[in-house]
Coordinates of C-alpha atoms and ligand atoms in Angstrom, one line a residue:
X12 CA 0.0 0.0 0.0
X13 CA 3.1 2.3 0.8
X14 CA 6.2 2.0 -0.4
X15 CA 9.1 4.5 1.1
X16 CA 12.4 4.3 -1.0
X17 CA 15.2 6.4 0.0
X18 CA 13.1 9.2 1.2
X19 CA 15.4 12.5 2.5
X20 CA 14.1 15.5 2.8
X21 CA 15.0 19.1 4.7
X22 CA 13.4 21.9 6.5
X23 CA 15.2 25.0 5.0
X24 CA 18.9 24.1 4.9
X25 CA 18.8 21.6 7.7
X26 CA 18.2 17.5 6.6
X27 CA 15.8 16.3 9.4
X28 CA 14.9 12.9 7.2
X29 CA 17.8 11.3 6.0
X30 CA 16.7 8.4 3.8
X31 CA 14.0 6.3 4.9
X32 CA 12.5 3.0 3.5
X33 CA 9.3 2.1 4.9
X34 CA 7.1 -0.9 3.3
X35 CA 3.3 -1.2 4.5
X36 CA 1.3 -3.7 3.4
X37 CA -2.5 -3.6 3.6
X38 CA -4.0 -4.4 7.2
X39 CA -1.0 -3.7 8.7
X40 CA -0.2 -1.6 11.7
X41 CA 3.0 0.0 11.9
X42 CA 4.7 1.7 15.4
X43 CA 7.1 4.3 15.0
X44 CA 8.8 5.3 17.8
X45 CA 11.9 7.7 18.8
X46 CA 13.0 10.4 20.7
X47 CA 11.6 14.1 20.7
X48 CA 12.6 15.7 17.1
X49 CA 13.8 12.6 15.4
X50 CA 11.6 13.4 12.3
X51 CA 8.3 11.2 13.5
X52 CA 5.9 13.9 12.9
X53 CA 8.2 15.5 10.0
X54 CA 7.7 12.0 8.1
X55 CA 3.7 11.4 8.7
X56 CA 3.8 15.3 7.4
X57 CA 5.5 14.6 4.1
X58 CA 3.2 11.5 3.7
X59 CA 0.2 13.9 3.9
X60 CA 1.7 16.5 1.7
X61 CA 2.3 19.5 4.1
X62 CA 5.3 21.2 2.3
X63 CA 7.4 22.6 5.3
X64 CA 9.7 20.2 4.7
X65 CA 11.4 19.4 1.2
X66 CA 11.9 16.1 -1.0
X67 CA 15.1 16.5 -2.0
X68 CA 15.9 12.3 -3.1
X69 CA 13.6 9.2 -2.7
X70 CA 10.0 8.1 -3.3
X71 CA 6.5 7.9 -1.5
X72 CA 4.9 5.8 -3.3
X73 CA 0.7 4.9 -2.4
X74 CA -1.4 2.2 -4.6
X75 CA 1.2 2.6 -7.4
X76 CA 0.9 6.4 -7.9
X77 CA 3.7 8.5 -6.9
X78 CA 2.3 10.8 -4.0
X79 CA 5.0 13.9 -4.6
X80 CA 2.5 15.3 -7.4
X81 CA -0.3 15.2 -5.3
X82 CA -1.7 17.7 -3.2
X83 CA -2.9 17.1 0.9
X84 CA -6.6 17.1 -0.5
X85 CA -5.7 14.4 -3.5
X86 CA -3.6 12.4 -1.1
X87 CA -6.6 12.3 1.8
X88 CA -9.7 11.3 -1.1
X89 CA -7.4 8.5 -2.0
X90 CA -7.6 7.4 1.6
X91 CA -4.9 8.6 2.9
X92 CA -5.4 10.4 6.8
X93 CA -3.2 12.2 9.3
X94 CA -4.2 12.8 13.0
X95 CA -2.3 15.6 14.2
X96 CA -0.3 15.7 17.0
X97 CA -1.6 18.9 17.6
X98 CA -4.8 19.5 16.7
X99 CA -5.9 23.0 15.5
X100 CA -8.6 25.0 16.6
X101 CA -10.9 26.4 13.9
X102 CA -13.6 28.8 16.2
X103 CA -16.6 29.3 13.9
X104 CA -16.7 26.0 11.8
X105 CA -18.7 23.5 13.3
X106 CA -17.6 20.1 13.5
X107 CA -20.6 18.2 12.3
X108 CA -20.6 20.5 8.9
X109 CA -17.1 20.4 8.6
X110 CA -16.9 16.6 8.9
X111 CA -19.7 16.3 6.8
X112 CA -18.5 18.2 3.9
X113 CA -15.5 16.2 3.9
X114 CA -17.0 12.7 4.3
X115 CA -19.4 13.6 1.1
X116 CA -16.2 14.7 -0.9
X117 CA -14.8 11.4 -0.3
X118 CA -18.0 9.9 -1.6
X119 CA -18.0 11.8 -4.5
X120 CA -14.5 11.7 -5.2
X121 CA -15.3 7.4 -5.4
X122 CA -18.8 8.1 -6.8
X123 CA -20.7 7.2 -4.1
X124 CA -24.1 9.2 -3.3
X125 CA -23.8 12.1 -0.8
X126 CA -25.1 11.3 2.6
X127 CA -28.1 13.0 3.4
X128 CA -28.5 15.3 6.8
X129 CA -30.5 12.1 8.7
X130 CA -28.0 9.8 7.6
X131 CA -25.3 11.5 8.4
X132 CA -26.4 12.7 11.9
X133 CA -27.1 9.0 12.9
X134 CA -23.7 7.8 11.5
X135 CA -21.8 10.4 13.8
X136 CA -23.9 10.0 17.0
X137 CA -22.9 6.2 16.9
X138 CA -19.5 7.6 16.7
X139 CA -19.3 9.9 19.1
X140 CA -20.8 7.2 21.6
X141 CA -17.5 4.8 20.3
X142 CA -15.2 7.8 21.5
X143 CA -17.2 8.5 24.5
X144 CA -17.9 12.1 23.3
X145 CA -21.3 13.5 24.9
X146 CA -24.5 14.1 21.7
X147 CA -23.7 17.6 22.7
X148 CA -20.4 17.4 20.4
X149 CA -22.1 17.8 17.5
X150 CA -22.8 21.8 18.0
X151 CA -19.3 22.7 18.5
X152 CA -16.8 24.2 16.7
X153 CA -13.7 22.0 15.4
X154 CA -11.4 22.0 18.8
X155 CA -12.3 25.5 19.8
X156 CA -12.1 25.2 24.0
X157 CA -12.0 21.2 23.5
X158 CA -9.8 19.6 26.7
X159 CA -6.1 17.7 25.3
X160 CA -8.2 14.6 25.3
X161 CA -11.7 15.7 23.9
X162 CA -9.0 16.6 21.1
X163 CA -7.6 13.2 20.5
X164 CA -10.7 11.6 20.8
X165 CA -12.3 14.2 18.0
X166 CA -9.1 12.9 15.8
X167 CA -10.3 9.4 16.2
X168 CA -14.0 10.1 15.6
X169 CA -13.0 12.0 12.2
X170 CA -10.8 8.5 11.5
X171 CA -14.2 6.6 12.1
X172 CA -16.1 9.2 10.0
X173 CA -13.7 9.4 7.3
X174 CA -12.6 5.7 6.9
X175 CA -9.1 6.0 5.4
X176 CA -7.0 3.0 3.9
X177 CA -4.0 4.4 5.5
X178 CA -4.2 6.1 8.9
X179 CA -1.3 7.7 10.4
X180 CA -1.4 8.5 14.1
X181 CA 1.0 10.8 15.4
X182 CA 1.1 10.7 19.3
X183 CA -2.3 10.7 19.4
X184 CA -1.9 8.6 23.0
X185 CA 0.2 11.3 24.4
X186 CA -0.7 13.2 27.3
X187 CA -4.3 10.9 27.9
X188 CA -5.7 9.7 31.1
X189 CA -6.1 5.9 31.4
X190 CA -9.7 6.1 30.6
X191 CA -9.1 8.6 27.5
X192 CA -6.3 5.9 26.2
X193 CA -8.7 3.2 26.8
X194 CA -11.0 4.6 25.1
X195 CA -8.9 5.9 21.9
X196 CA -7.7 2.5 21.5
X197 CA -10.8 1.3 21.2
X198 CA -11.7 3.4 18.7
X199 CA -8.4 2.2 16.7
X200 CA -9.1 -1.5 17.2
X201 CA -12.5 -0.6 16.2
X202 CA -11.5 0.8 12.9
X203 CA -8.9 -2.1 12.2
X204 CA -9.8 -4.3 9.3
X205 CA -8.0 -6.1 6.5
X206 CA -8.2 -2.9 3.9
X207 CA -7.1 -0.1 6.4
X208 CA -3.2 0.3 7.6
X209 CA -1.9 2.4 10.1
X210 CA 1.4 4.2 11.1
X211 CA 0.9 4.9 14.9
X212 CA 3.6 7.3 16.2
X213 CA 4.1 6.7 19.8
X214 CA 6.5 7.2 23.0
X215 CA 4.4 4.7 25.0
X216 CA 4.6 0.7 24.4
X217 CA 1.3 0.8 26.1
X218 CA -1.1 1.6 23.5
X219 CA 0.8 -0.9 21.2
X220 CA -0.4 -3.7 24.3
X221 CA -4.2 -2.7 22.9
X222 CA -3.0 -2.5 19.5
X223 CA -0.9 -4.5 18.5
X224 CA 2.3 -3.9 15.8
X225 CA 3.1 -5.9 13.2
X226 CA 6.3 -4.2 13.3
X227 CA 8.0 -1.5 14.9
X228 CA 10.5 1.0 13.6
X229 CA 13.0 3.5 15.7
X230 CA 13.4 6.5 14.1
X231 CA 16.3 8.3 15.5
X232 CA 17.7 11.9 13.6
X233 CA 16.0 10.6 10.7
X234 CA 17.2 7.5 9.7
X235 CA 15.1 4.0 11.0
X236 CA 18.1 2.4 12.6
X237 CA 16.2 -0.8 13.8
X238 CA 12.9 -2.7 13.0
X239 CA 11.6 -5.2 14.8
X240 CA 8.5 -6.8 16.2
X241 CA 6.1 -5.8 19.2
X242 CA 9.0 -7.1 21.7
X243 CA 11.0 -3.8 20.5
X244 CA 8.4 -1.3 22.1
X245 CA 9.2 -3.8 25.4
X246 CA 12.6 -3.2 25.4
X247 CA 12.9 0.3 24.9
X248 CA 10.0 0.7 27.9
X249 CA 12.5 -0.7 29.9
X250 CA 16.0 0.5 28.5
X251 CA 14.8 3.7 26.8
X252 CA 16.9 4.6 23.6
X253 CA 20.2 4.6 25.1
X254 CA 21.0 1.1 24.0
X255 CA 20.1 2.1 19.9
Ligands
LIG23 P1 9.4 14.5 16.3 O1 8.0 14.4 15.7 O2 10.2 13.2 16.1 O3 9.5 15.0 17.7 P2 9.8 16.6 14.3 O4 9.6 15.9 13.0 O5 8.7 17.4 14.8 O6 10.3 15.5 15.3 O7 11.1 17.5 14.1 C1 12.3 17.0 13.6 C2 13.3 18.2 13.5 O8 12.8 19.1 12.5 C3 13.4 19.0 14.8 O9 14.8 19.3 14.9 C4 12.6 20.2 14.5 O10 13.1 21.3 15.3 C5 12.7 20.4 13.1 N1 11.6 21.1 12.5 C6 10.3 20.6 12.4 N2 9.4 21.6 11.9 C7 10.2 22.6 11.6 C8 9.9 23.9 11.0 N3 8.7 24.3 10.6 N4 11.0 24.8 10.9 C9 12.2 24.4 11.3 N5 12.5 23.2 11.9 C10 11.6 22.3 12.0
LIG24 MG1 6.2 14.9 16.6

């Protein structure tokens, strides 16, 4: 499903990714871990199309097409979905239009009928319940005075909404109450299936004990220096990245 060759790219003159390879098959899930400004959110950016940063050598390449030509709103109606690590908030636009207008986009990007208000209402008041987000939810505006956790949990309800092939995570279990991880993971394992992949960027092994890796990468100032499976997110719990 995505294919990372060689991929180096730079934020002004500095190289922050300095050639990655990444393979990811469909179905699978994908941990990337690594210390604070080793290029985790700098990659899931580049895969997403935000153009801070700067191919300068290697390939991204999704389904067969070469993602460099496309733009962040090709890449996502291909299936293609990034929840921040920081989520922006946008006072004014309501979630429940906003996430409707882009669901119906998708639909008619794969010529599918639009979802009418009814429908769509009912689709994302089972959702909410999934991410434990009160009815209420549904009158606010994107983030605007949301709590760190109603945040996440409003990333994972627009990955329910918005049913990607390819969902990238990034820390998206960081700085959650037990109850909050519990229930993000839940939302995750919900959305798992044989079609959808997923890149979750994480510090913690313990949302990788809900959901489990197939494999897990260190990134470390850019370059994945080791690869392994679920037993590597063990290992650096208990050694931290010293050892790498
Ligand atoms: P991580 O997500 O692993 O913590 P990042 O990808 O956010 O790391 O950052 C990698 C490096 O790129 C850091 O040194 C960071 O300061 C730098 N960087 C990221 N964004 C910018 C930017 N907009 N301008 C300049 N440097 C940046
Ligand atoms: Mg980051």
């Amino acid at each position: 499903m995505l294919k990372i060759k060689e991929l180096k790219c730079s934020i002004g003159d500095k190289e922050i990714l300095r050639g990655i390879n990444l393979d990811v098959k469909p179905g699978e899930v994908h941990a990337i871990m690594g210390r604070n400004g080793s290029g985790k959110s700098t990659l899931a950016n580049v895969i997403t199309g935000k153009e801070t940063a700067q191919i300068t050598n290697g390939s991204i390449i999704y389904n067969n097409e070469d993602l460099n030509e496309k733009t962040p709103e090709e890449r996502s109606l291909r299936g293609i979905f990034l929840s921040f690590q920081y989520p922006v908030a946008i006072p004014g636009v309501n979630i429940t239009y906003f996430l409707k207008e882009a669901v119906n986009a998708k639909r008619r990007y794969l010529g599918k009928d639009e979802l009418d208000a009814a429908t769509f209402l009912r689709q994302i008041k089972e959702k909410l319940k999934l991410v434990d987000l009160d009815s209420s939810f549904i009158k606010r505006a994107i983030n605007d005075g949301f709590s760190g956790g109603e945040k996440k949990r409003n990333e994972i309800l627009q990955l329910l909404m918005l049913e990607p092939n390819l969902a990238i995570l990034d820390e998206t279990d960081s700085g959650l109450d037990i109850d909050a991880l519990n229930t993000i993971a839940h939302g995750i394992t919900t959305a798992k299936s044989p079609e959808r992949s997923f890149i979750i960027i994480t510090h913690y092994p313990r949302l990788l004990n809900y959901v489990k890796p197939d494999k897990v990468h260190i990134l470390l100032k850019g370059r994945i220096v080791k690869s392994g499976g679920p037993e590597l997110a063990q290992i650096l719990e208990e050694k931290g990245y010293g050892w790498v």
